[in-house]
Short mmCIF file of C-alpha atoms and ligand atoms in Angstrom, two decimals:
data_model
loop_
_atom_site.label_atom_id
_atom_site.label_comp_id
_atom_site.label_asym_id
_atom_site.label_seq_id
_atom_site.Cartn_x
_atom_site.Cartn_y
_atom_site.Cartn_z
CA MET A 1 10.31 3.14 -17.32
CA PRO A 2 10.47 -0.58 -18.26
CA GLU A 3 7.12 -2.18 -18.99
CA PRO A 4 5.12 -1.89 -15.78
CA ILE A 5 3.75 -4.97 -14.03
CA LEU A 6 0.91 -2.89 -12.66
CA ASP A 7 -0.67 -0.05 -14.59
CA ILE A 8 -3.74 1.47 -12.98
CA SER A 9 -5.55 4.07 -15.03
CA GLY A 10 -8.52 6.24 -14.07
CA LEU A 11 -9.53 4.00 -11.15
CA THR A 12 -12.69 5.08 -9.37
CA THR A 13 -14.04 2.93 -6.55
CA VAL A 14 -17.42 3.67 -5.01
CA TYR A 15 -18.93 2.51 -1.71
CA ARG A 16 -22.66 2.39 -1.16
CA ILE A 17 -23.10 4.47 1.99
CA ALA A 18 -26.52 5.46 3.35
CA GLY A 19 -28.17 4.65 0.02
CA LYS A 20 -25.73 6.70 -2.05
CA ASP A 21 -22.68 5.81 -4.16
CA VAL A 22 -19.73 7.62 -2.62
CA ALA A 23 -16.45 7.74 -4.53
CA VAL A 24 -13.80 6.69 -2.00
CA VAL A 25 -11.06 6.55 -4.64
CA GLN A 26 -11.28 8.84 -7.66
CA ASP A 27 -9.52 8.94 -10.99
CA LEU A 28 -6.35 7.28 -9.75
CA ASP A 29 -3.39 6.51 -12.01
CA LEU A 30 -0.49 4.44 -10.70
CA ALA A 31 2.19 2.31 -12.35
CA ILE A 32 4.77 -0.02 -10.82
CA ALA A 33 7.79 -1.37 -12.71
CA PRO A 34 9.41 -4.73 -11.91
CA GLY A 35 11.71 -4.34 -8.91
CA GLU A 36 10.21 -0.99 -8.01
CA THR A 37 8.60 0.02 -4.71
CA VAL A 38 5.82 2.58 -4.86
CA ALA A 39 4.42 3.95 -1.61
CA LEU A 40 0.88 5.20 -1.12
CA VAL A 41 0.84 7.69 1.70
CA GLY A 42 -1.80 9.92 3.28
CA GLU A 43 -3.80 10.50 6.45
CA SER A 44 -6.29 7.97 7.77
CA GLY A 45 -9.31 7.66 5.48
CA SER A 46 -7.56 9.02 2.37
CA GLY A 47 -8.29 5.86 0.38
CA LYS A 48 -4.98 3.96 0.55
CA SER A 49 -6.44 0.62 1.63
CA VAL A 50 -9.41 0.91 -0.71
CA THR A 51 -6.93 1.43 -3.57
CA SER A 52 -4.94 -1.68 -2.62
CA LEU A 53 -8.12 -3.74 -2.19
CA SER A 54 -9.47 -2.51 -5.54
CA ILE A 55 -6.53 -4.04 -7.42
CA LEU A 56 -7.63 -7.61 -6.66
CA ARG A 57 -11.27 -6.60 -6.14
CA LEU A 58 -11.18 -7.68 -2.50
CA LEU A 59 -13.64 -4.92 -1.59
CA PRO A 60 -16.41 -5.39 0.95
CA ARG A 61 -19.89 -5.98 -0.42
CA ILE A 62 -20.78 -2.29 -0.45
CA GLY A 63 -17.80 -1.45 -2.67
CA ARG A 64 -17.17 -1.77 -6.39
CA VAL A 65 -14.74 -0.56 -9.01
CA ALA A 66 -16.91 1.85 -11.00
CA LYS A 67 -14.40 3.13 -13.57
CA GLY A 68 -10.92 2.62 -14.85
CA SER A 69 -8.59 -0.24 -15.62
CA VAL A 70 -6.05 -2.25 -13.63
CA GLY A 71 -3.52 -3.57 -16.13
CA PHE A 72 -1.48 -6.40 -14.69
CA ARG A 73 1.36 -8.27 -16.39
CA SER A 74 1.59 -11.81 -15.02
CA LYS A 75 4.76 -13.90 -14.73
CA SER A 76 3.97 -15.40 -18.14
CA GLY A 77 4.04 -11.90 -19.66
CA VAL A 78 0.32 -11.70 -20.44
CA VAL A 79 -1.27 -8.33 -19.67
CA ARG A 80 -4.86 -8.41 -18.41
CA ASP A 81 -7.29 -5.91 -16.94
CA LEU A 82 -8.02 -7.13 -13.39
CA ALA A 83 -11.00 -4.77 -13.20
CA ARG A 84 -12.71 -6.89 -15.84
CA LEU A 85 -11.39 -10.38 -15.10
CA ASP A 86 -13.93 -13.06 -14.14
CA ALA A 87 -13.94 -14.41 -10.58
CA ASP A 88 -12.11 -17.68 -11.34
CA ALA A 89 -9.28 -16.04 -13.26
CA LEU A 90 -9.00 -13.40 -10.55
CA ARG A 91 -8.67 -16.07 -7.83
CA GLN A 92 -5.80 -17.58 -9.81
CA VAL A 93 -4.05 -14.20 -9.93
CA ARG A 94 -4.58 -13.64 -6.19
CA GLY A 95 -2.68 -16.56 -4.82
CA ASN A 96 -0.26 -16.94 -7.66
CA ASP A 97 0.82 -13.67 -9.28
CA VAL A 98 0.12 -11.18 -6.51
CA GLY A 99 1.03 -11.62 -2.84
CA MET A 100 -0.55 -9.58 -0.06
CA ILE A 101 0.44 -8.74 3.49
CA PHE A 102 -1.57 -6.67 5.95
CA GLN A 103 -1.10 -4.84 9.20
CA GLU A 104 -2.36 -7.59 11.46
CA PRO A 105 -0.80 -10.97 10.57
CA MET A 106 -3.52 -12.85 12.49
CA THR A 107 -6.06 -11.77 9.84
CA SER A 108 -4.11 -13.55 7.09
CA LEU A 109 -3.15 -16.59 9.17
CA ASN A 110 -5.68 -19.27 9.99
CA PRO A 111 -5.45 -20.20 13.69
CA VAL A 112 -6.43 -23.86 13.13
CA TYR A 113 -3.66 -24.82 10.70
CA THR A 114 0.06 -24.97 11.33
CA VAL A 115 2.21 -22.26 9.80
CA GLY A 116 3.84 -24.82 7.50
CA GLU A 117 0.51 -26.14 6.22
CA GLN A 118 -0.66 -22.64 5.36
CA ILE A 119 2.44 -21.78 3.40
CA ALA A 120 2.42 -25.15 1.63
CA GLU A 121 -1.20 -24.88 0.49
CA PRO A 122 -0.80 -22.27 -2.27
CA ILE A 123 2.31 -24.10 -3.45
CA ARG A 124 0.26 -27.28 -3.93
CA ILE A 125 -2.72 -25.51 -5.47
CA HIS A 126 -1.01 -23.06 -7.78
CA LEU A 127 2.30 -24.76 -8.52
CA GLY A 128 0.95 -28.33 -8.50
CA LYS A 129 3.60 -29.71 -6.12
CA SER A 130 3.16 -32.86 -4.00
CA HIS A 131 2.40 -32.61 -0.27
CA LYS A 132 5.98 -33.56 0.55
CA ASP A 133 7.63 -31.11 -1.85
CA ALA A 134 5.28 -28.31 -0.82
CA ALA A 135 6.05 -28.95 2.88
CA ALA A 136 9.78 -28.80 2.15
CA ALA A 137 9.32 -25.60 0.13
CA ALA A 138 7.40 -24.08 3.07
CA VAL A 139 10.29 -24.77 5.45
CA GLN A 140 12.71 -23.22 2.96
CA LEU A 141 10.51 -20.10 2.71
CA LEU A 142 10.45 -19.78 6.51
CA ALA A 143 14.25 -19.91 6.41
CA ASP A 144 14.29 -17.29 3.60
CA VAL A 145 12.30 -14.84 5.73
CA GLY A 146 14.76 -15.27 8.58
CA ILE A 147 12.85 -17.56 10.94
CA PRO A 148 15.32 -19.57 13.04
CA ASP A 149 14.75 -23.32 13.32
CA PRO A 150 12.23 -23.26 10.42
CA ALA A 151 11.46 -26.99 10.45
CA ARG A 152 10.23 -26.78 14.04
CA ARG A 153 8.38 -23.48 13.46
CA ALA A 154 6.56 -24.97 10.45
CA LYS A 155 4.86 -27.43 12.78
CA GLN A 156 3.62 -24.72 15.14
CA TYR A 157 0.32 -22.82 15.14
CA PRO A 158 0.19 -19.04 14.58
CA HIS A 159 -0.52 -18.28 18.28
CA GLU A 160 2.77 -19.97 19.21
CA LEU A 161 4.75 -17.32 17.29
CA SER A 162 5.58 -13.75 18.35
CA GLY A 163 4.06 -10.83 16.39
CA GLY A 164 7.27 -10.26 14.44
CA MET A 165 7.61 -13.98 13.62
CA ARG A 166 3.98 -14.11 12.53
CA GLN A 167 4.50 -11.19 10.15
CA ARG A 168 7.54 -13.01 8.73
CA ALA A 169 5.35 -16.09 8.26
CA THR A 170 2.72 -14.09 6.35
CA ILE A 171 5.47 -12.71 4.14
CA ALA A 172 6.61 -16.29 3.48
CA MET A 173 3.01 -17.15 2.60
CA ALA A 174 2.67 -14.16 0.27
CA LEU A 175 5.92 -15.11 -1.47
CA ALA A 176 5.11 -18.81 -1.76
CA CYS A 177 4.29 -18.69 -5.47
CA ASP A 178 6.99 -16.15 -6.34
CA PRO A 179 4.59 -13.28 -7.12
CA ALA A 180 5.42 -10.52 -9.61
CA LEU A 181 3.74 -8.00 -7.31
CA LEU A 182 3.53 -7.72 -3.54
CA ILE A 183 0.87 -5.52 -1.97
CA ALA A 184 1.79 -4.57 1.59
CA ASP A 185 -0.79 -2.56 3.55
CA GLU A 186 0.78 -1.11 6.72
CA PRO A 187 2.69 -4.37 7.28
CA THR A 188 4.85 -2.98 10.07
CA THR A 189 2.43 -0.62 11.82
CA ALA A 190 1.46 -3.09 14.56
CA LEU A 191 5.07 -4.01 15.34
CA ASP A 192 7.57 -2.36 17.65
CA VAL A 193 10.18 -0.13 16.06
CA THR A 194 13.08 -2.62 16.08
CA ILE A 195 11.01 -5.40 14.52
CA GLN A 196 9.57 -2.86 12.08
CA ALA A 197 13.07 -2.03 10.82
CA GLN A 198 13.91 -5.73 10.50
CA ILE A 199 10.79 -6.42 8.42
CA LEU A 200 11.52 -3.45 6.11
CA ASP A 201 15.08 -4.73 5.62
CA LEU A 202 13.76 -8.19 4.91
CA LEU A 203 11.33 -6.92 2.26
CA GLN A 204 14.12 -4.99 0.56
CA GLN A 205 16.37 -8.05 0.55
CA LEU A 206 13.65 -10.28 -0.85
CA GLN A 207 12.84 -7.72 -3.50
CA ALA A 208 16.47 -7.52 -4.59
CA GLN A 209 16.58 -11.33 -4.90
CA ARG A 210 13.26 -11.74 -6.67
CA GLY A 211 12.78 -8.51 -8.60
CA MET A 212 9.12 -8.18 -7.64
CA GLY A 213 7.28 -4.86 -7.63
CA ILE A 214 5.91 -3.66 -4.30
CA LEU A 215 2.95 -1.44 -3.54
CA PHE A 216 3.54 -0.25 0.00
CA VAL A 217 0.71 1.42 1.90
CA THR A 218 1.71 3.50 4.90
CA HIS A 219 0.88 6.71 6.73
CA ASN A 220 4.51 6.98 7.87
CA LEU A 221 6.78 9.23 5.79
CA GLY A 222 9.86 7.81 7.52
CA VAL A 223 8.94 4.38 6.18
CA VAL A 224 8.41 5.87 2.70
CA ALA A 225 11.90 7.35 2.79
CA GLU A 226 13.35 4.03 3.89
CA ILE A 227 11.68 1.69 1.43
CA ALA A 228 10.14 3.39 -1.62
CA ASP A 229 11.47 4.54 -4.99
CA ARG A 230 8.38 6.55 -5.85
CA VAL A 231 5.50 7.89 -3.78
CA ALA A 232 1.89 8.82 -4.43
CA VAL A 233 0.37 11.12 -1.82
CA MET A 234 -3.38 10.66 -1.39
CA TYR A 235 -5.91 13.11 -0.02
CA ALA A 236 -9.68 12.51 0.16
CA GLY A 237 -9.59 9.69 -2.39
CA ARG A 238 -7.33 11.36 -4.95
CA VAL A 239 -3.61 11.33 -5.65
CA VAL A 240 -2.53 14.94 -5.06
CA GLU A 241 1.18 14.51 -5.68
CA THR A 242 3.44 11.88 -7.15
CA GLY A 243 7.12 11.55 -8.00
CA ARG A 244 10.39 9.97 -7.00
CA VAL A 245 10.73 9.90 -3.22
CA ALA A 246 13.95 11.94 -3.16
CA ASP A 247 12.42 14.64 -5.38
CA VAL A 248 9.11 14.86 -3.54
CA PHE A 249 10.89 15.10 -0.18
CA ALA A 250 13.37 17.69 -1.46
CA HIS A 251 10.79 19.75 -3.39
CA PRO A 252 7.20 18.97 -2.41
CA ARG A 253 4.85 20.53 -4.98
CA HIS A 254 1.57 20.30 -3.08
CA PRO A 255 0.59 22.13 0.15
CA TYR A 256 -0.78 18.86 1.57
CA THR A 257 2.57 17.10 1.10
CA ILE A 258 4.29 20.07 2.73
CA GLY A 259 1.86 19.82 5.66
CA LEU A 260 2.47 16.09 6.04
CA MET A 261 6.21 16.63 6.05
CA ARG A 262 5.96 19.39 8.67
CA SER A 263 3.98 17.09 10.94
CA VAL A 264 6.85 14.56 11.00
CA PRO A 265 9.29 15.39 13.77
CA ARG A 266 12.97 15.28 12.91
CA LEU A 267 15.03 12.82 14.92
CA GLY A 268 15.05 13.84 18.56
CA GLU A 269 12.76 16.78 17.93
CA ALA A 270 9.67 14.96 19.20
CA THR A 271 11.29 14.40 22.59
CA LEU A 272 12.47 17.99 22.78
CA LEU A 273 9.03 19.31 21.87
CA LYS A 274 7.40 17.05 24.42
CA GLN A 275 9.77 18.26 27.11
CA ALA A 276 9.02 21.84 26.13
CA GLY A 277 5.29 21.07 26.25
CA THR A 278 4.72 22.08 22.62
CA PRO A 279 2.42 19.83 20.60
CA LEU A 280 3.72 18.55 17.26
CA PRO A 281 2.66 20.69 14.32
CA THR A 282 -0.29 19.16 12.51
CA ILE A 283 -2.26 20.28 9.49
CA PRO A 284 -5.07 22.54 10.73
CA GLY A 285 -8.64 21.47 9.96
CA THR A 286 -10.02 18.03 9.24
CA VAL A 287 -10.36 15.70 6.26
CA PRO A 288 -13.66 16.48 4.48
CA SER A 289 -16.43 13.90 4.34
CA LEU A 290 -16.18 11.97 1.07
CA ALA A 291 -19.94 12.16 0.69
CA ARG A 292 -19.75 15.97 0.73
CA LEU A 293 -16.49 17.00 -0.84
CA PRO A 294 -16.11 20.74 -1.30
CA GLN A 295 -16.24 22.06 -4.84
CA GLY A 296 -12.86 22.36 -6.53
CA CYS A 297 -9.68 21.29 -4.74
CA SER A 298 -10.59 19.06 -1.76
CA PHE A 299 -7.69 20.47 0.24
CA ALA A 300 -8.60 24.15 -0.32
CA PRO A 301 -10.54 24.54 2.98
CA ARG A 302 -7.37 23.60 4.91
CA CYS A 303 -4.91 25.35 2.63
CA SER A 304 -3.25 28.71 3.39
CA HIS A 305 -2.47 29.16 -0.33
CA ALA A 306 -6.04 28.69 -1.54
CA ILE A 307 -7.47 31.33 -3.87
CA GLU A 308 -10.80 31.68 -5.67
CA ALA A 309 -9.62 29.60 -8.65
CA CYS A 310 -8.86 26.63 -6.32
CA ARG A 311 -12.53 26.41 -5.39
CA ALA A 312 -13.76 26.53 -8.98
CA ALA A 313 -12.70 23.12 -10.28
CA VAL A 314 -10.72 20.05 -9.19
CA PRO A 315 -7.19 20.68 -10.48
CA PRO A 316 -5.81 18.01 -12.80
CA LEU A 317 -2.49 16.37 -11.94
CA LEU A 318 -0.09 18.95 -13.37
CA ASP A 319 3.31 17.92 -14.64
CA THR A 320 5.87 19.83 -12.57
CA GLY A 321 8.86 18.34 -14.42
CA ASN A 322 11.28 15.62 -13.36
CA ASP A 323 8.58 12.91 -13.38
CA GLN A 324 6.76 14.73 -10.61
CA ALA A 325 3.13 15.87 -10.72
CA SER A 326 0.87 17.90 -8.44
CA ARG A 327 -2.83 18.72 -8.22
CA CYS A 328 -2.05 22.26 -7.06
CA ILE A 329 -2.58 25.10 -9.50
CA ARG A 330 -0.17 27.24 -7.43
CA TRP A 331 2.66 24.69 -7.24
CA GLN A 332 5.12 27.15 -8.76
CA GLU A 333 4.50 29.66 -5.95
CA LEU A 334 4.89 27.26 -2.99
N1 LIG B 1 -16.47 -0.81 5.13
C1 LIG B 1 -16.59 0.50 4.95
N2 LIG B 1 -17.81 1.10 5.06
C2 LIG B 1 -17.95 2.43 4.87
N3 LIG B 1 -16.94 3.25 4.57
C3 LIG B 1 -15.72 2.73 4.45
C4 LIG B 1 -15.48 1.32 4.63
N4 LIG B 1 -14.15 1.10 4.45
C5 LIG B 1 -13.61 2.30 4.16
N5 LIG B 1 -14.55 3.27 4.16
C6 LIG B 1 -14.33 4.70 3.88
O1 LIG B 1 -13.51 4.82 2.74
C7 LIG B 1 -12.54 5.84 2.91
C8 LIG B 1 -11.17 5.33 2.59
O2 LIG B 1 -10.79 4.35 3.54
P1 LIG B 1 -9.39 3.59 3.51
O3 LIG B 1 -9.52 2.41 4.40
O4 LIG B 1 -8.97 3.34 2.12
O5 LIG B 1 -8.41 4.66 4.16
P2 LIG B 1 -6.85 4.54 4.45
O6 LIG B 1 -6.20 5.63 3.68
O7 LIG B 1 -6.39 3.16 4.20
O8 LIG B 1 -6.79 4.91 6.00
P3 LIG B 1 -5.99 4.23 7.23
O9 LIG B 1 -4.66 4.93 7.28
O10 LIG B 1 -6.84 4.56 8.42
O11 LIG B 1 -5.87 2.77 6.97
C9 LIG B 1 -12.68 6.33 4.34
O12 LIG B 1 -13.29 7.59 4.32
C10 LIG B 1 -13.57 5.34 5.03
O13 LIG B 1 -14.44 6.01 5.89
NI1 LIG B 2 -5.71 1.64 5.41
#
């Protein structure tokens, strides 16, 4: 792999919950190369968003990065550990080197400024351009993300745009300073399917033009297949499987990944099942409470392959060959 732009090693993030430090992300390793898209996937509460927020230390007050390093190579080629960077330097990285987009565009857009003003602001602050040049750059960015009549749209307020247009505008804002890394947390989840597909296409186009790395958070395996090169599957705060998307989908090496894949209906199957009155297969059992994780493998209580040894100790990520790894001690027997 070429030198990664992001190299997370041993990341543990804790939240203070009911007077106790609870590890919501544990011992996470993740690297992203320039031009590569890595997807984080897992059920609700598995720690995907906390991982993405930990990178730029955008955690709520009760959260902190307790262990590990977040190596980041900026556009100038300097590698720094974001977990240890001071607040000022980190702010510089946020608007400039790393762009972020979230599920609900209204949370990143400020309702009292026009769309154009909001995109122009980071360009003025981080790239030192004049008001006029920054305004022109903002209109160009709106055109780049496929917004028709961008000069007119730049003068409008967020509420005057449709949901899909707003998400395009937040992408324009995230790309304003030509970031080396884009963090996208469920950016298409709130949109209807057609718009969703358009936004995914747009991100892929922009990535091909700019060569940025993308960390893509989603609970949707279909989206992973569409957009990502590699995938990290999370369960109860830990990565349980990782590898190239094609390999993981063809040969999943962890029972949790297999369960996730079974719960995704094949095209048309969902409708057929619904007509037949059969519920979609889901993984039996529930996600354990992070404050009281079972001993050993966190997935063991839900796993039909679990044996005594699974409950003895948390399995390490085992190399299963072909750049794939699994936290299942029985991966060879699956
Ligand atoms: N503000 C908070 N206060 C207390 N616990 C929190 C808070 N935010 C997250 N958590 C806990 O941290 C864990 C990880 O949450 P996270 O948001 O990373 O999940 P996720 O994988 O992104 O899920 P989703 O698919 O629902 O977005 C969850 O168990 C959640 O209950
Ligand atoms: Ni989330």
